[in-house]
Every structure is written in structure tokens, then in C-alpha cells.
């Protein structure tokens, strides 16, 4: 008997694997890390603890896929907008037959036959559910229960090995050395009755004679976003041919009753409508009003409200926050993020834009894992999907603590202070969204931003604007605290504070770049609507277009900074900056741009 998970899940035998002689080829360390900062060994897990091993086979043609992506995303290239099909993308990421054969042989040497595991559609991932004792034998390692200073627990190791002949055929095996927690962006909640700042009152006075309601300095609504970003007067023309998606993790449930309250409050014409719910690996749809998720409600209410009546999809991906190591805990993978990526890559049809408000400090994500996940985003971009990610709520820090006091200590053994970029925001194939507040807009203090420190060099599409920003920095500014040659973030920005949403039957005011990403994604969905109405394909990967043709279609944000790591962070300035990127969108100007290509 086998248990089949929903979608691209695990096919796990309920009976023990047949014992077999292990491979005679000597193991060699594939990956190792130092003991991660903030984590300590807590205990020894049960040998019967279940773990879902994900084996990433080498993708020999990934550079070819990147070439395709950059050509079809370049508005000056004759292939612009000619997105690839699911099958074409899968052919480009497929491993060599030799890799498949050798990995199958290795699994068989540990008693794991083909009926015991599943493969991704491109066969570049093998997924198998095993007891921890077998995983330790396969990987020549020892797992421990690790405890974070915040109280979270994970079952991980700091080193694993594979037979040497497999190293060129296998990119990674996880969960092993990944200590990321994939938490939602830390939301900064402000209650309107007692947290209205003097700056917002002063800003409201400046609005006299403008088209923006002064109340938008106290509470951000659908109407405020429409006024701020020049969306007024635009009605979706072909909603039936367009769509927008929101990801949900860590048991964040989007409540339909709250959505109706939000619509009744801000968008009466949408009352009675909802969204498509999709479960990933058993993700739940808990509609108990008291269990409504703040993050999930924020995302769906504004993303779907701004784009109404464009169809919306909400994915609920199973996976609790890190488990508690008690006797009842026998399963713990805690990588729901990658489960979602596997699932959507297997789907023939996808929304044209997807927003995500989850991530982790880049240094907690092993390089091989980060690169494989980023390659997954590349695949989605090549298929015509625009991906937006919150840039984080820790300024130049990692968002774990108050931006004013975040220590930002490296986990490479040096234990030095270093700015902490957020992943996946640091992936060059996604659009990173920072935050603003007030009207006129300034950078919100918690807007995540900076430079990829470890893995991703600055992409060519950023060279001109980022080089200009760095050239204007006073010499020696934060020298040694960041990598000036890394992929820079954010790319753009949107309002990120005082959003009026409904949670558990009550209106609240909430902030965070968790609000900024779905807001910008909604603007992109409306741009796609305008393109589709003219017979053009959706935008797909956005950044090459935004950094070349879209520079004058943004509201430049020149005031504010993003403190963190014991510093004042970077400053907003004329042009691109690592606080608000290119600025906030002007829909009508962007629409004029995107309809030209």
C-alpha cells in the first residue's frame, strides 16, 4: 500500500525498505557547513523519524534556458514575449540519461526501487520518503535536532556525503544542511487609533489640491492605491483570459468571510465573489473565522480586490512551522516552499503573475539549494509568469529583529557583522518589491534592500542604474558590510504600511513589504490585461523591461532609509536605490510602455 500526496508529492511505502548492500564506492563529502549562527544541537531524533529526501539531479542545459529567458524578456530582442511551453522548459532542465541510471543504481543499492520514489515531470528531481536511519546511511551522516534561539526546532545535519562518482550527477540532497525557516515577512502592525505619526499628519496637509484623499495618510484602501498609482478609470477588459496568484504557507488561511467583509467595506461590487483554492501536498483550507491568517488575508484582499474581476488563485501549501521534538513528532521536512515550486512547475496552466511574501536570510540557504530554487523561478519566467517577492521587513538586516537593533552576524565561522539580503528576493529572475509609506511617498523604514552577498552577481539589466547609485555613494560607505557586485534589491516598491484589512471579523491596520508585493503584483496583472486585450502575451519576467524601457514610468522615491545591522542603512535617492528600487508604479505610464512591445 502506498500513500499518494496531492500533486507532485511523495509515493512512500508503508512497509520497511528491503535491506541491501550499500554501494561499494567510497562516499565523499558533497556539502558541509559550519554550525549555523543562532542554532545549537538539542537532542538526537528517533531513528524512525520520517524524512522526505529531495535529490536534485544535474541540469546540464540550464545555461541554455537562461539564454532563452533573457531573449524573450528583452524588449529589444525579436523574440520578446515568445514564452516557452511547459514541455520545452522541461526538455531544457532534464538530466542526462547517465545521471538517471547512476542515481537509480545508488538508490537500489539501499533497497529503494523505482516504485518507492517519484520524479518531477522533467525528471530532474527524485523524491523519496525514508526513515532517518536509512537517510543517515545513504548520506554517510548523522542528523540532530537543532534548536534556534527563537525556540524553533529542525532535524538537520551540517555535512553529508555521496559516492564520489555521483557528485557530477547530483546537485544537492535536501533537507540536510538547510537551516532556513521560511517564515512570513515580519508584519509591522499599526493600529490607527494610537499610531498616527506626526509625519503622516503633516503629509496629509500637503495633499490639499491633489487627487489623493488625505485619509490615505491614515489608512490605505483599494481607492488609495488606485489614486496613488494612477489606476483610476481602468477596468479589466479581458479578465476571463487573465489571472493572478497568491502563495500561502505555514498554515496561513485566507478566510472567505473576511474577504466578503473587506469587499463590503471597500469594493461592494465584488461581494459574493471569491477565489480558486488549490491545496498543495495536503494544504488545508480552514475557514474557521478565528483561524484567519493575517498574512493570507492581507495578500488576497488587496491582490484580488485591486484586480477584480480577474480570477485569483490561492495556494495553501502544507507544512507547519518547525516542529516540537516530542514523542509524537515522527515527521518533519519543513520545506513547504520547494513543495509549492514543484507543484506549480508540474501544472500546464498558471496565473500570469504570482506574489509571495515569504523568505529567509540568504546565508541560511545553502548555495546549491538557492541556485536550484532560482532555476525554478527561471523556468516559470520562461513560461510567461511574472514573480514578485517581498524584499523583507528588516531594512538591511534579515528581518529577525527590530531593524534598529538587528545584529546581522555571519554564520561562516567569522561571526562578523554583515548586511543580510533576503532570499528569494535576491534571485535575479524575480522582481523584488520594497516598501513606502505616507503621501507624498517616502521609503518606509523597514523596507528590505541591499545586495546578494554570497550567490548571485549583479545581472546585466541592473548594471547602468546600480553602478550610478554606487558611484554616488561617499567613498568607504559601509565598506566591508555588503557586496557591491551582488544582485541588487529591491527592483521596485509600493505602499507597505497602514493597510486596512479584515481579520477574524474585525478591521485592522497592518504593514510590511508583505503588503507591497501583492499590491505591485496587482498592477502587473492589470498591465497583462491591457496586453492580452491587444492580442499581446503576458509580460513574464519583468526586470529587463523595467530597467530599460520603464525607468520613466515610476514615481521616484528620494526620501527615507532602511536601518538595520546597527546602521542607518542605505538612503533613498534620485534614481534606483536599495530601499525602494526604481520607485512606485504609474500604471498609465507603464501601460503605454508595455503596449509598445
Coordinates of C-alpha atoms in Angstrom, one line a residue:
X1 CA 0.0 0.0 0.0
X2 CA 1.3 3.4 -0.9
X3 CA 0.3 6.9 0.2
X4 CA 0.0 9.4 -2.7
X5 CA 0.3 13.0 -1.8
X6 CA -1.6 15.6 -3.7
X7 CA 0.2 16.9 -6.8
X8 CA 3.9 16.3 -7.2
X9 CA 4.2 14.6 -3.9
X10 CA 5.8 11.6 -2.2
X11 CA 5.0 8.0 -3.0
X12 CA 6.1 6.3 0.2
X13 CA 6.0 2.7 1.1
X14 CA 4.3 1.9 4.4
X15 CA 6.4 -1.2 4.7
X16 CA 10.1 -1.1 5.5
X17 CA 12.6 -1.0 2.7
X18 CA 14.3 -4.2 1.8
X19 CA 17.8 -4.2 3.2
X20 CA 20.6 -4.3 0.6
X21 CA 24.3 -4.0 0.5
X22 CA 25.3 -0.3 0.2
X23 CA 27.3 0.9 -2.8
X24 CA 30.9 -0.2 -2.6
X25 CA 32.1 3.1 -4.0
X26 CA 33.5 5.3 -1.2
X27 CA 31.5 8.3 0.0
X28 CA 32.9 11.8 -0.4
X29 CA 31.6 14.9 1.3
X30 CA 29.2 16.7 -1.0
X31 CA 28.4 19.6 1.2
X32 CA 29.2 20.8 4.6
X33 CA 28.6 24.0 6.7
X34 CA 29.8 25.4 9.9
X35 CA 27.4 25.3 12.9
X36 CA 24.9 27.9 11.9
X37 CA 24.6 31.1 14.0
X38 CA 21.7 31.1 16.3
X39 CA 21.3 27.3 16.3
X40 CA 22.5 24.7 18.8
X41 CA 22.2 20.9 19.0
X42 CA 19.3 20.0 21.1
X43 CA 18.9 16.2 21.0
X44 CA 19.1 13.0 19.0
X45 CA 16.0 12.4 16.8
X46 CA 14.3 9.0 16.7
X47 CA 15.7 6.7 14.0
X48 CA 12.1 6.2 12.9
X49 CA 11.6 9.9 12.3
X50 CA 10.5 10.2 8.6
X51 CA 12.3 12.5 6.2
X52 CA 11.5 13.3 2.6
X53 CA 14.8 13.3 0.7
X54 CA 14.8 15.5 -2.4
X55 CA 17.6 14.6 -4.8
X56 CA 18.3 17.3 -7.4
X57 CA 19.9 15.8 -10.5
X58 CA 22.3 18.0 -12.5
X59 CA 20.6 20.2 -15.2
X60 CA 23.3 20.3 -18.0
X61 CA 21.4 22.7 -20.2
X62 CA 20.3 25.3 -17.6
X63 CA 22.5 27.9 -19.3
X64 CA 20.6 27.4 -22.5
X65 CA 17.3 28.0 -20.6
X66 CA 18.8 31.2 -19.2
X67 CA 19.7 32.4 -22.7
X68 CA 16.1 31.7 -23.8
X69 CA 14.7 33.6 -20.8
X70 CA 16.9 36.7 -21.4
X71 CA 16.0 36.8 -25.1
X72 CA 12.2 36.5 -24.6
X73 CA 12.3 39.1 -21.8
X74 CA 14.3 41.7 -23.7
X75 CA 12.0 44.2 -25.3
X76 CA 14.7 45.0 -27.9
X77 CA 15.0 41.3 -29.0
X78 CA 12.9 39.9 -31.8
X79 CA 11.8 37.0 -29.6
X80 CA 10.3 39.3 -26.9
X81 CA 7.2 37.7 -25.4
X82 CA 7.6 34.4 -27.2
X83 CA 7.4 32.3 -24.0
X84 CA 8.3 28.7 -23.9
X85 CA 5.8 25.8 -23.3
X86 CA 5.9 23.6 -20.2
X87 CA 7.3 20.8 -22.3
X88 CA 10.0 23.0 -23.9
X89 CA 11.2 24.1 -20.5
X90 CA 11.2 20.6 -19.1
X91 CA 13.3 19.4 -22.0
X92 CA 15.9 22.1 -21.2
X93 CA 16.2 21.2 -17.5
X94 CA 16.1 17.4 -17.9
X95 CA 19.2 15.5 -16.7
X96 CA 21.3 13.2 -18.8
X97 CA 20.3 9.6 -19.1
X98 CA 23.5 8.6 -17.4
X99 CA 22.6 10.7 -14.3
X100 CA 19.2 8.9 -14.1
X101 CA 20.8 5.5 -14.4
X102 CA 23.5 6.1 -11.8
X103 CA 21.2 7.6 -9.2
X104 CA 18.7 4.8 -9.7
X105 CA 21.6 2.3 -9.2
X106 CA 22.6 4.1 -6.0
X107 CA 19.0 4.1 -4.6
X108 CA 18.7 0.4 -5.4
X109 CA 21.9 -0.3 -3.5
X110 CA 20.0 0.9 -0.4
X111 CA 16.9 -1.1 -1.2
X112 CA 14.9 1.7 -2.8
X113 CA 13.3 0.6 -6.0
X114 CA 11.6 2.8 -8.7
X115 CA 8.1 2.2 -7.2
X116 CA 9.4 3.7 -3.9
X117 CA 10.1 7.2 -5.2
X118 CA 8.6 9.8 -7.5
X119 CA 10.2 12.0 -10.2
X120 CA 9.4 15.6 -11.3
X121 CA 8.0 15.9 -14.8
X122 CA 11.4 16.9 -16.1
X123 CA 13.0 14.0 -14.1
X124 CA 15.4 16.5 -12.5
X125 CA 14.2 15.7 -9.0
X126 CA 13.9 12.4 -7.3
X127 CA 11.8 12.4 -4.1
X128 CA 11.7 9.6 -1.6
X129 CA 10.3 9.3 1.9
X130 CA 12.6 7.3 4.2
X131 CA 13.2 6.7 7.9
X132 CA 16.0 8.9 9.3
X133 CA 18.2 5.8 10.0
X134 CA 18.2 5.0 6.3
X135 CA 18.9 8.6 5.3
X136 CA 21.9 8.7 7.6
X137 CA 23.2 5.5 5.9
X138 CA 22.6 6.8 2.4
X139 CA 24.3 10.1 3.1
X140 CA 27.0 8.9 5.5
X141 CA 25.9 11.5 8.0
X142 CA 24.3 12.0 11.4
X143 CA 21.2 14.1 11.9
X144 CA 20.4 16.0 15.1
X145 CA 17.5 18.0 16.4
X146 CA 18.7 21.7 16.4
X147 CA 17.1 24.5 18.4
X148 CA 17.1 28.2 17.3
X149 CA 17.4 31.0 19.8
X150 CA 13.8 31.9 18.9
X151 CA 12.7 28.4 20.1
X152 CA 12.2 26.7 16.7
X153 CA 13.4 23.2 16.1
X154 CA 14.7 21.4 13.0
X155 CA 16.1 18.0 12.2
X156 CA 19.3 18.7 10.1
X157 CA 22.9 17.9 9.7
X158 CA 25.9 20.1 8.9
X159 CA 27.5 17.7 6.4
X160 CA 26.5 14.9 4.0
X161 CA 28.3 12.7 1.6
X162 CA 27.6 10.8 -1.7
X163 CA 29.6 8.2 -3.6
X164 CA 32.2 10.2 -5.5
X165 CA 31.1 9.1 -8.9
X166 CA 27.7 10.7 -8.2
X167 CA 29.0 14.2 -7.5
X168 CA 28.8 15.4 -11.1
X169 CA 25.3 14.0 -11.5
X170 CA 23.7 15.3 -8.3
X171 CA 23.5 19.0 -7.5
X172 CA 22.1 18.6 -4.0
X173 CA 20.2 16.5 -1.5
X174 CA 17.9 18.2 1.0
X175 CA 16.8 18.5 3.7
X176 CA 20.3 18.2 5.0
X177 CA 22.2 21.5 5.5
X178 CA 19.4 24.0 5.0
X179 CA 18.5 25.8 8.2
X180 CA 16.1 28.3 6.7
X181 CA 12.7 28.6 8.4
X182 CA 10.7 30.2 5.5
X183 CA 8.8 32.4 7.9
X184 CA 6.4 35.0 6.5
X185 CA 7.7 38.6 6.3
X186 CA 7.5 40.1 9.8
X187 CA 4.5 42.3 9.7
X188 CA 4.7 45.7 11.4
X189 CA 1.2 46.3 12.8
X190 CA 0.0 49.8 13.5
X191 CA -3.5 50.4 15.0
X192 CA -4.9 53.6 13.5
X193 CA -6.3 54.9 16.8
X194 CA -3.0 55.2 18.5
X195 CA -0.2 55.1 16.0
X196 CA -0.8 58.0 13.6
X197 CA 2.5 59.8 13.4
X198 CA 3.2 63.5 13.1
X199 CA 4.8 62.9 9.7
X200 CA 1.6 61.4 8.3
X201 CA -0.5 64.3 9.6
X202 CA 2.0 66.8 8.1
X203 CA 1.9 64.9 4.8
X204 CA -1.9 64.9 4.8
X205 CA -1.8 68.7 4.9
X206 CA 0.4 68.7 1.8
X207 CA -2.3 66.9 -0.2
X208 CA -4.6 69.8 -0.4
X209 CA -5.3 70.4 -4.1
X210 CA -4.2 67.0 -5.2
X211 CA -6.2 64.0 -6.4
X212 CA -5.2 61.8 -3.4
X213 CA -7.6 61.6 -0.5
X214 CA -5.9 63.0 2.7
X215 CA -7.3 60.0 4.5
X216 CA -4.7 57.8 2.7
X217 CA -2.1 59.1 5.2
X218 CA -4.1 57.4 7.9
X219 CA -5.4 54.2 6.2
X220 CA -4.6 52.6 2.9
X221 CA -7.5 51.2 1.0
X222 CA -8.2 50.0 -2.5
X223 CA -9.2 53.5 -3.5
X224 CA -5.9 54.9 -2.1
X225 CA -3.9 52.5 -4.2
X226 CA -5.9 53.4 -7.3
X227 CA -5.3 57.1 -6.7
X228 CA -1.6 56.7 -5.9
X229 CA -0.7 54.5 -8.8
X230 CA -2.9 56.0 -11.5
X231 CA -5.3 53.1 -11.7
X232 CA -8.5 55.1 -11.6
X233 CA -10.6 54.7 -14.6
X234 CA -9.1 51.4 -15.7
X235 CA -11.5 48.4 -15.8
X236 CA -10.2 44.9 -16.7
X237 CA -11.1 44.3 -20.3
X238 CA -10.5 40.5 -20.6
X239 CA -10.5 39.1 -17.1
X240 CA -11.5 35.7 -18.3
X241 CA -8.2 35.4 -20.2
X242 CA -6.0 36.6 -17.2
X243 CA -5.3 35.5 -13.7
X244 CA -3.3 36.3 -10.5
X245 CA -2.0 34.0 -7.8
X246 CA -1.0 34.2 -4.1
X247 CA 1.1 31.7 -2.2
X248 CA 0.2 30.7 1.3
X249 CA 2.4 28.8 3.7
X250 CA 2.8 27.9 7.4
X251 CA -0.9 27.4 7.9
X252 CA -1.9 30.9 6.9
X253 CA -5.5 30.5 5.8
X254 CA -7.3 33.0 3.6
X255 CA -10.7 33.5 5.1
X256 CA -13.6 33.9 2.7
X257 CA -16.0 35.5 5.3
X258 CA -13.3 38.2 6.0
X259 CA -12.9 38.7 2.2
X260 CA -16.6 39.5 2.0
X261 CA -16.3 41.9 4.8
X262 CA -13.4 43.6 3.1
X263 CA -15.3 43.8 -0.2
X264 CA -18.4 45.1 1.6
X265 CA -16.1 47.8 3.2
X266 CA -14.1 48.8 0.1
X267 CA -15.4 47.1 -3.0
X268 CA -19.1 46.4 -2.9
X269 CA -19.4 45.3 -6.5
X270 CA -17.2 42.3 -5.6
X271 CA -19.3 41.0 -2.7
X272 CA -20.3 37.4 -3.3
X273 CA -17.2 36.5 -5.3
X274 CA -14.2 34.6 -4.1
X275 CA -11.1 32.9 -5.5
X276 CA -9.9 29.4 -6.5
X277 CA -8.4 27.5 -3.7
X278 CA -5.6 24.9 -4.5
X279 CA -4.2 22.5 -2.0
X280 CA -0.5 21.6 -2.3
X281 CA 0.5 18.4 -0.6
X282 CA -2.5 18.4 1.6
X283 CA -2.6 22.1 2.4
X284 CA -5.7 22.9 4.4
X285 CA -8.5 25.4 3.8
X286 CA -9.5 26.2 7.4
X287 CA -12.4 28.6 7.2
X288 CA -12.9 28.9 11.0
X289 CA -13.0 32.7 11.3
X290 CA -10.9 32.7 14.4
X291 CA -8.1 30.9 12.5
X292 CA -7.9 33.5 9.7
X293 CA -4.3 34.3 8.7
X294 CA -3.2 37.9 8.8
X295 CA -0.6 37.4 6.0
X296 CA -3.0 35.4 3.8
X297 CA -5.9 37.8 4.3
X298 CA -3.7 40.8 3.5
X299 CA -2.4 39.2 0.3
X300 CA -5.7 38.0 -1.1
X301 CA -7.8 41.0 -0.1
X302 CA -5.6 43.6 -1.9
X303 CA -4.3 41.5 -4.8
X304 CA -7.8 40.2 -5.7
X305 CA -9.6 43.5 -4.8
X306 CA -7.3 45.6 -7.0
X307 CA -7.7 43.3 -10.0
X308 CA -11.4 42.4 -9.6
X309 CA -13.0 40.7 -11.6
X310 CA -9.8 39.0 -12.7
X311 CA -9.7 35.4 -11.4
X312 CA -7.5 34.8 -8.4
X313 CA -5.8 31.6 -7.1
X314 CA -4.7 31.0 -3.6
X315 CA -2.3 28.0 -3.0
X316 CA -2.3 26.5 0.5
X317 CA 0.9 24.6 0.9
X318 CA 1.1 22.1 3.7
X319 CA 3.9 22.3 6.3
X320 CA 3.8 23.5 9.8
X321 CA 6.3 25.9 11.3
X322 CA 9.3 23.9 12.7
X323 CA 8.1 21.0 14.8
X324 CA 8.4 20.4 18.5
X325 CA 10.7 17.5 19.3
X326 CA 8.3 15.5 21.4
X327 CA 7.4 11.8 21.2
X328 CA 4.5 12.5 18.9
X329 CA 6.7 14.1 16.2
X330 CA 7.7 11.5 13.7
X331 CA 7.6 13.5 10.5
X332 CA 9.4 16.8 9.8
X333 CA 10.6 18.1 6.5
X334 CA 9.7 21.9 6.8
X335 CA 10.4 22.8 3.2
X336 CA 6.9 23.7 2.0
X337 CA 8.4 26.4 -0.1
X338 CA 10.0 24.0 -2.5
X339 CA 6.9 21.8 -2.4
X340 CA 5.0 24.7 -3.9
X341 CA 7.6 25.2 -6.6
X342 CA 7.5 21.6 -7.6
X343 CA 3.7 21.6 -7.8
X344 CA 3.3 24.7 -10.0
X345 CA 6.0 23.6 -12.4
X346 CA 4.0 20.5 -13.0
X347 CA 0.9 22.4 -13.9
X348 CA 0.1 23.0 -17.6
X349 CA -1.6 26.4 -16.9
X350 CA -0.6 29.1 -14.4
X351 CA -1.6 32.6 -13.4
X352 CA 0.3 35.3 -15.3
X353 CA 1.6 36.9 -12.1
X354 CA 2.2 35.3 -8.7
X355 CA 3.1 37.2 -5.4
X356 CA 5.0 35.7 -2.5
X357 CA 5.6 37.2 1.0
X358 CA 7.9 34.6 2.4
X359 CA 11.6 34.2 2.6
X360 CA 14.7 33.8 4.7
X361 CA 18.1 35.4 5.2
X362 CA 20.2 34.4 2.2
X363 CA 23.0 33.0 4.4
X364 CA 20.7 30.3 5.9
X365 CA 20.0 28.9 2.4
X366 CA 22.9 26.7 1.1
X367 CA 24.2 27.9 -2.3
X368 CA 23.2 24.7 -4.1
X369 CA 19.7 25.0 -2.8
X370 CA 19.4 28.7 -3.6
X371 CA 20.6 28.2 -7.2
X372 CA 18.2 25.3 -7.8
X373 CA 15.3 27.3 -6.4
X374 CA 16.3 30.3 -8.5
X375 CA 16.5 28.0 -11.6
X376 CA 12.9 27.0 -10.8
X377 CA 11.9 30.7 -10.9
X378 CA 13.7 30.9 -14.2
X379 CA 11.5 28.1 -15.5
X380 CA 8.4 30.0 -14.5
X381 CA 9.6 33.2 -16.1
X382 CA 10.4 31.4 -19.3
X383 CA 6.8 30.2 -19.3
X384 CA 5.5 33.7 -19.1
X385 CA 4.9 34.1 -15.3
X386 CA 5.8 37.3 -13.5
X387 CA 7.0 36.6 -9.9
X388 CA 7.0 39.3 -7.2
X389 CA 8.6 38.8 -3.8
X390 CA 8.6 41.0 -0.7
X391 CA 12.0 42.4 -0.1
X392 CA 11.8 41.9 3.7
X393 CA 10.9 43.9 6.8
X394 CA 14.4 44.2 8.4
X395 CA 15.9 47.1 6.4
X396 CA 19.4 46.0 5.5
X397 CA 19.1 43.2 8.2
X398 CA 17.4 39.8 7.9
X399 CA 14.1 40.7 9.5
X400 CA 14.6 38.6 12.6
X401 CA 14.6 41.6 15.0
X402 CA 13.8 45.3 15.1
X403 CA 15.7 47.0 12.2
X404 CA 17.2 49.4 14.6
X405 CA 19.0 46.7 16.5
X406 CA 19.5 43.7 14.2
X407 CA 23.0 42.3 14.8
X408 CA 23.4 40.6 11.4
X409 CA 26.0 38.1 12.4
X410 CA 27.5 35.9 9.7
X411 CA 27.3 32.1 10.1
X412 CA 30.5 31.3 8.2
X413 CA 32.6 31.0 11.4
X414 CA 33.8 34.6 11.3
X415 CA 30.8 35.8 13.3
X416 CA 31.2 39.3 11.9
X417 CA 28.5 41.9 11.2
X418 CA 27.3 41.9 7.6
X419 CA 24.2 43.2 5.8
X420 CA 21.7 40.3 5.3
X421 CA 19.9 40.2 2.0
X422 CA 16.8 38.1 1.8
X423 CA 16.3 35.0 -0.4
X424 CA 14.3 34.5 -2.8
X425 CA 14.3 38.3 -3.2
X426 CA 18.0 38.1 -4.1
X427 CA 17.3 35.7 -7.0
X428 CA 17.9 37.7 -10.3
X429 CA 14.9 36.1 -12.0
X430 CA 12.2 37.5 -9.7
X431 CA 11.0 41.1 -9.1
X432 CA 11.8 42.2 -5.5
X433 CA 9.3 44.7 -4.0
X434 CA 10.3 47.2 -1.3
X435 CA 8.0 49.4 0.7
X436 CA 6.9 53.0 1.0
X437 CA 4.5 54.9 3.3
X438 CA 2.9 58.4 3.6
X439 CA 1.6 60.6 0.8
X440 CA 3.7 62.1 -0.8
X441 CA 5.5 58.8 -0.6
X442 CA 8.8 58.2 1.3
X443 CA 10.6 54.9 1.9
X444 CA 9.2 53.0 4.9
X445 CA 11.9 52.4 7.4
X446 CA 11.7 48.6 7.4
X447 CA 12.0 48.2 3.6
X448 CA 14.4 45.4 2.9
X449 CA 17.1 46.1 0.5
X450 CA 20.8 45.6 -0.4
X451 CA 22.9 43.3 -2.4
X452 CA 23.2 39.5 -2.7
X453 CA 26.2 38.7 -0.5
X454 CA 27.0 35.2 -1.4
X455 CA 25.5 33.7 -4.6
X456 CA 24.1 36.0 -7.3
X457 CA 26.2 38.5 -9.2
X458 CA 24.6 41.7 -10.4
X459 CA 22.6 40.9 -13.6
X460 CA 23.4 42.9 -16.7
X461 CA 19.9 44.5 -16.7
X462 CA 20.9 46.3 -13.5
X463 CA 24.4 47.5 -14.4
X464 CA 23.6 51.0 -15.5
X465 CA 21.4 52.2 -12.6
X466 CA 23.2 50.3 -9.8
X467 CA 26.6 51.4 -11.0
X468 CA 25.3 55.0 -10.9
X469 CA 24.0 54.6 -7.4
X470 CA 27.3 53.1 -6.1
X471 CA 29.3 55.8 -7.9
X472 CA 27.4 58.4 -5.9
X473 CA 27.9 56.8 -2.5
X474 CA 30.5 58.6 -0.4
X475 CA 33.7 56.7 -0.6
X476 CA 34.0 54.0 2.1
X477 CA 30.3 53.9 2.9
X478 CA 29.6 50.6 4.7
X479 CA 32.8 49.2 3.3
X480 CA 33.0 45.5 4.2
X481 CA 29.3 45.3 5.1
X482 CA 27.9 44.4 1.7
X483 CA 28.9 43.1 -1.7
X484 CA 28.7 45.9 -4.3
X485 CA 28.9 43.4 -7.1
X486 CA 25.9 41.4 -6.0
X487 CA 22.4 41.3 -7.4
X488 CA 20.7 44.4 -6.0
X489 CA 17.3 44.6 -4.4
X490 CA 14.6 45.8 -4.4
X491 CA 13.7 46.4 -8.0
X492 CA 10.5 48.4 -7.3
X493 CA 8.3 49.5 -4.4
X494 CA 4.8 50.0 -3.3
X495 CA 2.9 51.2 -0.2
X496 CA 3.7 49.0 2.8
X497 CA 2.0 50.5 5.8
X498 CA -1.4 51.2 7.3
X499 CA -3.3 48.7 5.0
X500 CA -6.9 48.4 6.2
X501 CA -7.8 44.7 6.1
X502 CA -10.3 42.4 7.8
X503 CA -9.1 39.5 10.0
X504 CA -11.4 37.3 12.2
X505 CA -14.3 39.6 11.5
X506 CA -12.6 42.8 12.5
X507 CA -10.8 45.6 10.5
X508 CA -7.2 46.1 11.5
X509 CA -4.3 48.2 10.2
X510 CA -1.2 46.4 9.1
X511 CA 2.1 47.0 7.3
X512 CA 5.1 45.2 5.9
X513 CA 6.5 44.6 2.4
X514 CA 4.0 41.7 2.7
X515 CA 1.6 44.4 1.5
X516 CA 3.9 45.8 -1.1
X517 CA 4.4 42.6 -3.1
X518 CA 0.7 41.8 -3.7
X519 CA 0.0 45.4 -4.5
X520 CA 2.7 45.6 -7.2
X521 CA 1.6 42.1 -8.5
X522 CA -1.9 43.5 -8.9
X523 CA -0.6 46.4 -11.0
X524 CA 1.3 43.8 -13.2
X525 CA -1.9 41.8 -13.6
X526 CA -3.7 44.8 -14.9
X527 CA -0.8 45.5 -17.3
X528 CA -1.2 41.9 -18.5
X529 CA -4.9 42.6 -19.0
X530 CA -4.1 45.6 -21.2
X531 CA -1.7 43.5 -23.2
X532 CA -3.9 40.5 -23.6
X533 CA -6.7 42.8 -24.8
X534 CA -4.4 43.9 -27.6
X535 CA -3.5 40.4 -28.6
X536 CA -0.1 40.5 -26.8
X537 CA 1.2 37.8 -24.5
X538 CA 1.6 38.5 -20.7
X539 CA 4.8 40.1 -19.6
X540 CA 6.5 37.2 -18.0
X541 CA 9.9 38.0 -16.4
X542 CA 9.7 41.8 -15.8
X543 CA 13.1 43.1 -14.9
X544 CA 14.8 43.6 -18.3
X545 CA 11.8 45.6 -19.5
X546 CA 11.5 47.7 -16.3
X547 CA 15.2 48.6 -16.1
X548 CA 15.3 49.6 -19.8
X549 CA 12.0 50.9 -21.1
X550 CA 10.2 51.5 -17.8
X551 CA 12.6 53.9 -16.0
X552 CA 10.4 56.9 -16.5
X553 CA 7.2 55.1 -15.6
X554 CA 7.9 55.0 -11.9
X555 CA 7.4 57.6 -9.1
X556 CA 10.9 58.1 -7.9
X557 CA 11.2 57.9 -4.1
X558 CA 14.0 60.2 -2.8
X559 CA 13.4 60.4 0.9
X560 CA 13.9 57.8 3.6
X561 CA 16.4 55.0 4.6
X562 CA 16.3 51.4 5.8
X563 CA 18.2 51.0 9.0
X564 CA 19.5 47.6 10.3
X565 CA 22.6 45.8 11.5
X566 CA 23.3 48.7 13.8
X567 CA 23.5 51.2 10.9
X568 CA 21.2 53.7 9.3
X569 CA 21.1 51.5 6.2
X570 CA 21.0 52.9 2.7
X571 CA 19.4 56.2 1.6
X572 CA 16.7 56.7 -0.9
X573 CA 17.9 59.0 -3.7
X574 CA 17.2 60.1 -7.2
X575 CA 17.1 57.1 -9.5
X576 CA 17.4 53.5 -8.3
X577 CA 18.3 52.9 -4.7
X578 CA 18.5 49.7 -2.5
X579 CA 15.5 50.9 -0.4
X580 CA 12.7 51.5 -3.0
X581 CA 14.4 50.3 -6.2
X582 CA 13.1 52.2 -9.3
X583 CA 10.2 53.6 -7.3
X584 CA 6.5 53.0 -7.2
X585 CA 4.4 52.3 -10.3
X586 CA 2.5 54.8 -12.5
X587 CA 0.0 52.4 -14.2
X588 CA -0.9 54.6 -17.1
X589 CA 2.7 55.3 -18.0
X590 CA 3.6 51.6 -17.6
X591 CA 0.7 50.7 -19.8
X592 CA 1.9 53.0 -22.5
X593 CA 5.3 51.3 -22.3
X594 CA 4.2 47.7 -22.3
X595 CA 1.8 48.1 -25.2
X596 CA 4.7 49.1 -27.4
X597 CA 6.4 45.7 -27.4

